[in-house]
Structure formats: structure tokens, C-alpha cells
mmCIF file of C-alpha atoms in Angstrom:
data_model
loop_
_atom_site.group_PDB
_atom_site.id
_atom_site.type_symbol
_atom_site.label_atom_id
_atom_site.label_comp_id
_atom_site.label_asym_id
_atom_site.label_seq_id
_atom_site.Cartn_x
_atom_site.Cartn_y
_atom_site.Cartn_z
ATOM 1 C CA MET F 13 0.091 0.199 -0.384
ATOM 2 C CA ARG F 14 1.339 3.252 -1.153
ATOM 3 C CA LEU F 15 -0.441 5.544 1.155
ATOM 4 C CA LYS F 16 -0.906 5.470 5.076
ATOM 5 C CA LEU F 17 -4.870 5.557 5.641
ATOM 6 C CA LEU F 18 -6.516 7.399 8.111
ATOM 7 C CA SER F 19 -7.725 5.783 11.369
ATOM 8 C CA PRO F 20 -11.080 8.513 12.570
ATOM 9 C CA GLY F 21 -8.643 9.692 15.516
ATOM 10 C CA GLU F 22 -5.414 10.810 12.470
ATOM 11 C CA MET F 23 -8.156 12.668 10.655
ATOM 12 C CA ASN F 24 -9.244 16.498 10.452
ATOM 13 C CA GLU F 25 -12.586 17.661 10.675
ATOM 14 C CA SER F 26 -13.760 17.667 7.150
ATOM 15 C CA GLN F 27 -12.149 14.481 6.661
ATOM 16 C CA ARG F 28 -14.027 13.244 9.720
ATOM 17 C CA GLN F 29 -17.637 14.477 8.402
ATOM 18 C CA THR F 30 -17.072 12.804 5.315
ATOM 19 C CA TYR F 31 -16.306 9.379 6.720
ATOM 20 C CA ASP F 32 -19.055 9.814 9.022
ATOM 21 C CA GLU F 33 -21.333 10.407 6.255
ATOM 22 C CA SER F 34 -19.956 7.274 4.517
ATOM 23 C CA ILE F 35 -20.992 4.908 7.499
ATOM 24 C CA ALA F 36 -24.095 6.796 7.623
ATOM 25 C CA GLY F 37 -24.992 6.120 4.174
ATOM 26 C CA LYS F 38 -26.519 3.090 2.581
ATOM 27 C CA ARG F 39 -23.316 1.163 2.242
ATOM 28 C CA GLY F 40 -23.208 1.570 6.547
ATOM 29 C CA LYS F 41 -18.865 1.491 6.062
ATOM 30 C CA PRO F 42 -17.138 3.236 3.909
ATOM 31 C CA PRO F 43 -15.573 2.120 0.214
ATOM 32 C CA ALA F 44 -12.137 0.772 -0.456
ATOM 33 C CA PRO F 45 -10.674 4.399 -2.286
ATOM 34 C CA MET F 46 -13.120 6.663 -0.178
ATOM 35 C CA MET F 47 -9.933 6.188 2.448
ATOM 36 C CA ALA F 48 -7.295 7.528 -0.322
ATOM 37 C CA TRP F 49 -9.664 10.223 -1.656
ATOM 38 C CA LEU F 50 -9.931 11.542 2.018
ATOM 39 C CA ASN F 51 -6.428 13.232 1.393
ATOM 40 C CA SER F 52 -8.893 15.535 -0.996
ATOM 41 C CA PRO F 53 -12.102 15.977 1.373
ATOM 42 C CA ASP F 54 -14.140 17.997 -0.814
ATOM 43 C CA MET F 55 -13.226 15.522 -3.650
ATOM 44 C CA ALA F 56 -13.886 12.234 -1.219
ATOM 45 C CA ARG F 57 -17.426 13.130 -0.109
ATOM 46 C CA HIS F 58 -18.476 13.991 -3.383
ATOM 47 C CA ALA F 59 -17.408 11.035 -5.257
ATOM 48 C CA THR F 60 -18.752 8.815 -2.240
ATOM 49 C CA ARG F 61 -22.171 10.298 -2.669
ATOM 50 C CA LEU F 62 -22.517 9.449 -6.700
ATOM 51 C CA GLY F 63 -20.660 6.149 -6.160
ATOM 52 C CA GLU F 64 -23.835 5.282 -3.611
ATOM 53 C CA VAL F 65 -26.105 6.400 -6.621
ATOM 54 C CA LEU F 66 -24.649 4.362 -9.012
ATOM 55 C CA ARG F 67 -24.808 1.943 -6.615
ATOM 56 C CA TYR F 68 -27.742 2.063 -5.255
ATOM 57 C CA ASP F 69 -30.672 4.054 -7.406
ATOM 58 C CA THR F 70 -29.971 3.380 -10.515
ATOM 59 C CA ILE F 71 -32.384 2.071 -12.927
ATOM 60 C CA PHE F 72 -30.749 -1.411 -12.944
ATOM 61 C CA PRO F 73 -31.035 -4.386 -10.394
ATOM 62 C CA ALA F 74 -27.433 -5.013 -8.669
ATOM 63 C CA LYS F 75 -27.110 -8.542 -11.093
ATOM 64 C CA LEU F 76 -27.017 -5.699 -14.423
ATOM 65 C CA SER F 77 -25.014 -2.648 -13.260
ATOM 66 C CA GLU F 78 -22.305 -5.205 -11.748
ATOM 67 C CA ILE F 79 -22.000 -6.436 -15.375
ATOM 68 C CA ALA F 80 -20.780 -2.450 -16.147
ATOM 69 C CA ILE F 81 -18.912 -2.383 -12.985
ATOM 70 C CA LEU F 82 -17.036 -5.998 -13.792
ATOM 71 C CA VAL F 83 -16.377 -4.544 -17.171
ATOM 72 C CA THR F 84 -14.695 -1.640 -15.701
ATOM 73 C CA ALA F 85 -13.087 -3.860 -13.004
ATOM 74 C CA ARG F 86 -11.232 -6.250 -16.068
ATOM 75 C CA HIS F 87 -10.800 -3.432 -18.166
ATOM 76 C CA TRP F 88 -8.152 -1.960 -15.329
ATOM 77 C CA THR F 89 -7.339 -4.914 -13.912
ATOM 78 C CA ALA F 90 -8.175 -3.739 -10.926
ATOM 79 C CA HIS F 91 -7.729 -6.950 -8.461
ATOM 80 C CA TYR F 92 -8.951 -5.559 -5.352
ATOM 81 C CA GLU F 93 -12.666 -3.980 -7.324
ATOM 82 C CA TRP F 94 -12.919 -7.098 -8.795
ATOM 83 C CA TYR F 95 -12.685 -9.236 -5.954
ATOM 84 C CA ALA F 96 -15.293 -6.883 -4.396
ATOM 85 C CA HIS F 97 -18.199 -6.352 -7.066
ATOM 86 C CA LYS F 98 -17.830 -10.417 -8.224
ATOM 87 C CA ARG F 99 -19.078 -11.492 -4.511
ATOM 88 C CA LEU F 100 -21.552 -8.439 -4.838
ATOM 89 C CA ALA F 101 -22.780 -9.135 -8.770
ATOM 90 C CA LEU F 102 -23.181 -13.116 -7.235
ATOM 91 C CA ALA F 103 -25.277 -12.089 -4.837
ATOM 92 C CA GLY F 104 -27.149 -10.193 -6.649
ATOM 93 C CA GLY F 105 -28.024 -13.187 -9.048
ATOM 94 C CA MET F 106 -25.481 -12.725 -12.100
ATOM 95 C CA LYS F 107 -24.637 -16.009 -13.208
ATOM 96 C CA PRO F 108 -20.891 -17.421 -12.346
ATOM 97 C CA GLU F 109 -20.742 -17.732 -16.240
ATOM 98 C CA ILE F 110 -21.000 -14.383 -16.938
ATOM 99 C CA ILE F 111 -18.401 -13.728 -14.469
ATOM 100 C CA ASP F 112 -15.961 -16.384 -15.474
ATOM 101 C CA ALA F 113 -16.515 -14.596 -19.211
ATOM 102 C CA ILE F 114 -15.005 -11.278 -18.218
ATOM 103 C CA ARG F 115 -12.559 -12.007 -16.048
ATOM 104 C CA ASP F 116 -11.382 -14.328 -19.152
ATOM 105 C CA ARG F 117 -12.565 -11.524 -21.290
ATOM 106 C CA ARG F 118 -14.370 -13.545 -23.929
ATOM 107 C CA THR F 119 -18.159 -11.858 -24.202
ATOM 108 C CA PRO F 120 -20.987 -13.770 -22.126
ATOM 109 C CA ASP F 121 -23.865 -15.638 -23.528
ATOM 110 C CA PHE F 122 -26.729 -13.320 -21.716
ATOM 111 C CA ASP F 123 -30.598 -14.682 -21.414
ATOM 112 C CA ASP F 124 -31.588 -10.774 -20.824
ATOM 113 C CA PRO F 125 -31.059 -8.223 -23.376
ATOM 114 C CA LYS F 126 -30.383 -5.635 -20.715
ATOM 115 C CA GLY F 127 -27.775 -7.354 -19.956
ATOM 116 C CA LYS F 128 -25.936 -7.995 -23.025
ATOM 117 C CA MET F 129 -26.807 -4.125 -24.439
ATOM 118 C CA ILE F 130 -24.941 -3.022 -20.528
ATOM 119 C CA TYR F 131 -21.820 -5.203 -21.521
ATOM 120 C CA ASP F 132 -21.983 -4.023 -25.445
ATOM 121 C CA VAL F 133 -21.976 -0.746 -23.975
ATOM 122 C CA ALA F 134 -19.311 -0.855 -21.461
ATOM 123 C CA LYS F 135 -17.424 -2.177 -23.853
ATOM 124 C CA SER F 136 -17.232 -0.014 -26.430
ATOM 125 C CA LEU F 137 -17.227 2.779 -23.597
ATOM 126 C CA HIS F 138 -13.581 1.450 -22.830
ATOM 127 C CA GLU F 139 -12.241 0.402 -25.918
ATOM 128 C CA GLY F 140 -13.561 2.041 -28.397
ATOM 129 C CA HIS F 141 -13.999 5.681 -26.010
ATOM 130 C CA GLY F 142 -17.216 5.773 -26.657
ATOM 131 C CA VAL F 143 -20.086 4.510 -28.374
ATOM 132 C CA GLU F 144 -21.065 4.692 -32.347
ATOM 133 C CA LYS F 145 -24.139 5.541 -33.818
ATOM 134 C CA GLY F 146 -25.604 2.337 -34.117
ATOM 135 C CA LEU F 147 -25.037 0.481 -31.009
ATOM 136 C CA TYR F 148 -26.116 4.090 -29.088
ATOM 137 C CA ASP F 149 -30.304 4.065 -30.322
ATOM 138 C CA GLU F 150 -30.129 0.484 -30.263
ATOM 139 C CA ALA F 151 -28.934 1.221 -26.303
ATOM 140 C CA VAL F 152 -31.657 3.917 -25.995
ATOM 141 C CA LYS F 153 -33.761 1.425 -27.571
ATOM 142 C CA VAL F 154 -33.375 -1.435 -24.820
ATOM 143 C CA LEU F 155 -31.892 0.368 -21.657
ATOM 144 C CA SER F 156 -33.645 3.846 -22.569
ATOM 145 C CA GLU F 157 -31.362 7.252 -22.338
ATOM 146 C CA ARG F 158 -31.570 7.212 -18.560
ATOM 147 C CA GLY F 159 -29.754 3.780 -18.941
ATOM 148 C CA VAL F 160 -27.613 4.684 -21.271
ATOM 149 C CA VAL F 161 -27.021 7.748 -18.603
ATOM 150 C CA GLU F 162 -26.573 5.395 -15.830
ATOM 151 C CA VAL F 163 -24.178 3.028 -17.804
ATOM 152 C CA ILE F 164 -21.776 6.222 -18.806
ATOM 153 C CA GLY F 165 -22.047 7.135 -14.895
ATOM 154 C CA LEU F 166 -21.113 3.244 -13.716
ATOM 155 C CA CYS F 167 -18.250 2.746 -16.247
ATOM 156 C CA GLY F 168 -16.929 6.601 -15.462
ATOM 157 C CA TYR F 169 -17.006 6.327 -11.773
ATOM 158 C CA TYR F 170 -15.537 2.783 -11.330
ATOM 159 C CA THR F 171 -12.521 3.616 -13.765
ATOM 160 C CA MET F 172 -11.960 6.170 -10.759
ATOM 161 C CA VAL F 173 -12.054 3.664 -8.864
ATOM 162 C CA SER F 174 -10.037 1.171 -10.030
ATOM 163 C CA MET F 175 -7.503 3.934 -10.812
ATOM 164 C CA THR F 176 -7.123 4.782 -7.082
ATOM 165 C CA LEU F 177 -7.520 1.086 -5.927
ATOM 166 C CA ASN F 178 -4.819 0.673 -8.438
ATOM 167 C CA THR F 179 -2.556 3.818 -7.860
ATOM 168 C CA PHE F 180 -2.378 3.111 -4.505
ATOM 169 C CA GLU F 181 -1.879 -0.728 -4.301
ATOM 170 C CA PHE F 182 -5.126 -1.574 -2.295
ATOM 171 C CA GLU F 183 -4.131 -5.123 -1.119
ATOM 172 C CA LEU F 184 -7.214 -8.063 -1.364
ATOM 173 C CA PRO F 185 -7.983 -8.891 2.421
ATOM 174 C CA GLU F 186 -5.584 -11.726 3.660
ATOM 175 C CA GLY F 187 -6.419 -15.370 2.559
ATOM 176 C CA GLU F 188 -7.913 -14.070 -0.581
ATOM 177 C CA VAL F 189 -6.233 -14.545 -4.143
ATOM 178 C CA ARG F 190 -6.189 -12.240 -7.439
ATOM 179 C CA GLU F 191 -7.996 -13.847 -10.228
ATOM 180 C CA LEU F 192 -7.527 -11.270 -13.027
ATOM 181 C CA SER F 193 -3.866 -11.512 -14.989
#
């Protein structure tokens, strides 16, 4: 770990307010990258609020939003992010075969057209740096405009999360093994 993470007793007032707000939120605990972001308390506060919205308040159930998150974690080879969101995806009902395919950089077989579209849009954002017109038009039909905006938000936010976790070398919990190569 490249950064010393602050304990609540070491935080200044602004950092502690952000930390306390994260505990009081839907997560019930601070998200791992927020502990690094606390070096910029205002950024930490806003990023953590955005993360909470994207995790809990999109139009997608967890098994769909986690597709965009796992594609992002895989794109960035973000080991901690993969570890955390694989568990959340499974708990949300995502099939293990879909997770394995994303991990192995294979296109998964989806039963749900929304899942396939989220995957296609997320892959296009990361690999193509945008979404071409035909895919965009189809995505709006399948996901709605709000859905497309939220997939972009998920990919963008979790890109920042992945960059944070990778840059500061967040370690997996003891006994956990890296799955991404």
C-alpha cells in the first residue's frame, strides 16, 4: 500500500465528516477508495455520494449494474475492485458463467437483452472510447436514455475507483487470491 490510510482519530474535521457520512449511508461503511480520497475531503465527499447513487439508485438491479462494474474492473485489471464486485454480482443473482467470461475477456452469453446491451456499451466505452451511432440507438431502445446515462456513469465512476485502487496498491483481504491476469 503506497498510502497510509487514516484512522478516524487521525482525521481532520472535514475528513471525519465525510467518513461519518459514508458510515451513515446505504453502504454502512466507507468504500475502500474513499479512504484514499480523504486526502481531498471535498472530492471524497462528492465521489462517495455519486458512488452510492450509482450502486443503489440506478434503474438497474444489481445483477445488471454489476456487469458494467465488472467490465470496468477487468478493463483496468483492478484486483480489489474485481474481488469486491464479483461477490456483489453473485449476491445480486449474476450467473457465475457471465463473471468467468468477463474475467477471461470472452463475450458472455446473456439471457437478458439488457445485460447484453450493458456489456456491449461498457466494452465500447472502454475499448472504443465512446459508442457509435448504431449501438447508441439500440442501447436507447433497450435501456432508455436514462439507462445509457447510468451505464456511462457506472463505467466512469468505477474507472476512477479502479485507478485509485491500482495507483495506491490496495491489497486484497488476507487469504484472497488475485483472479485477473
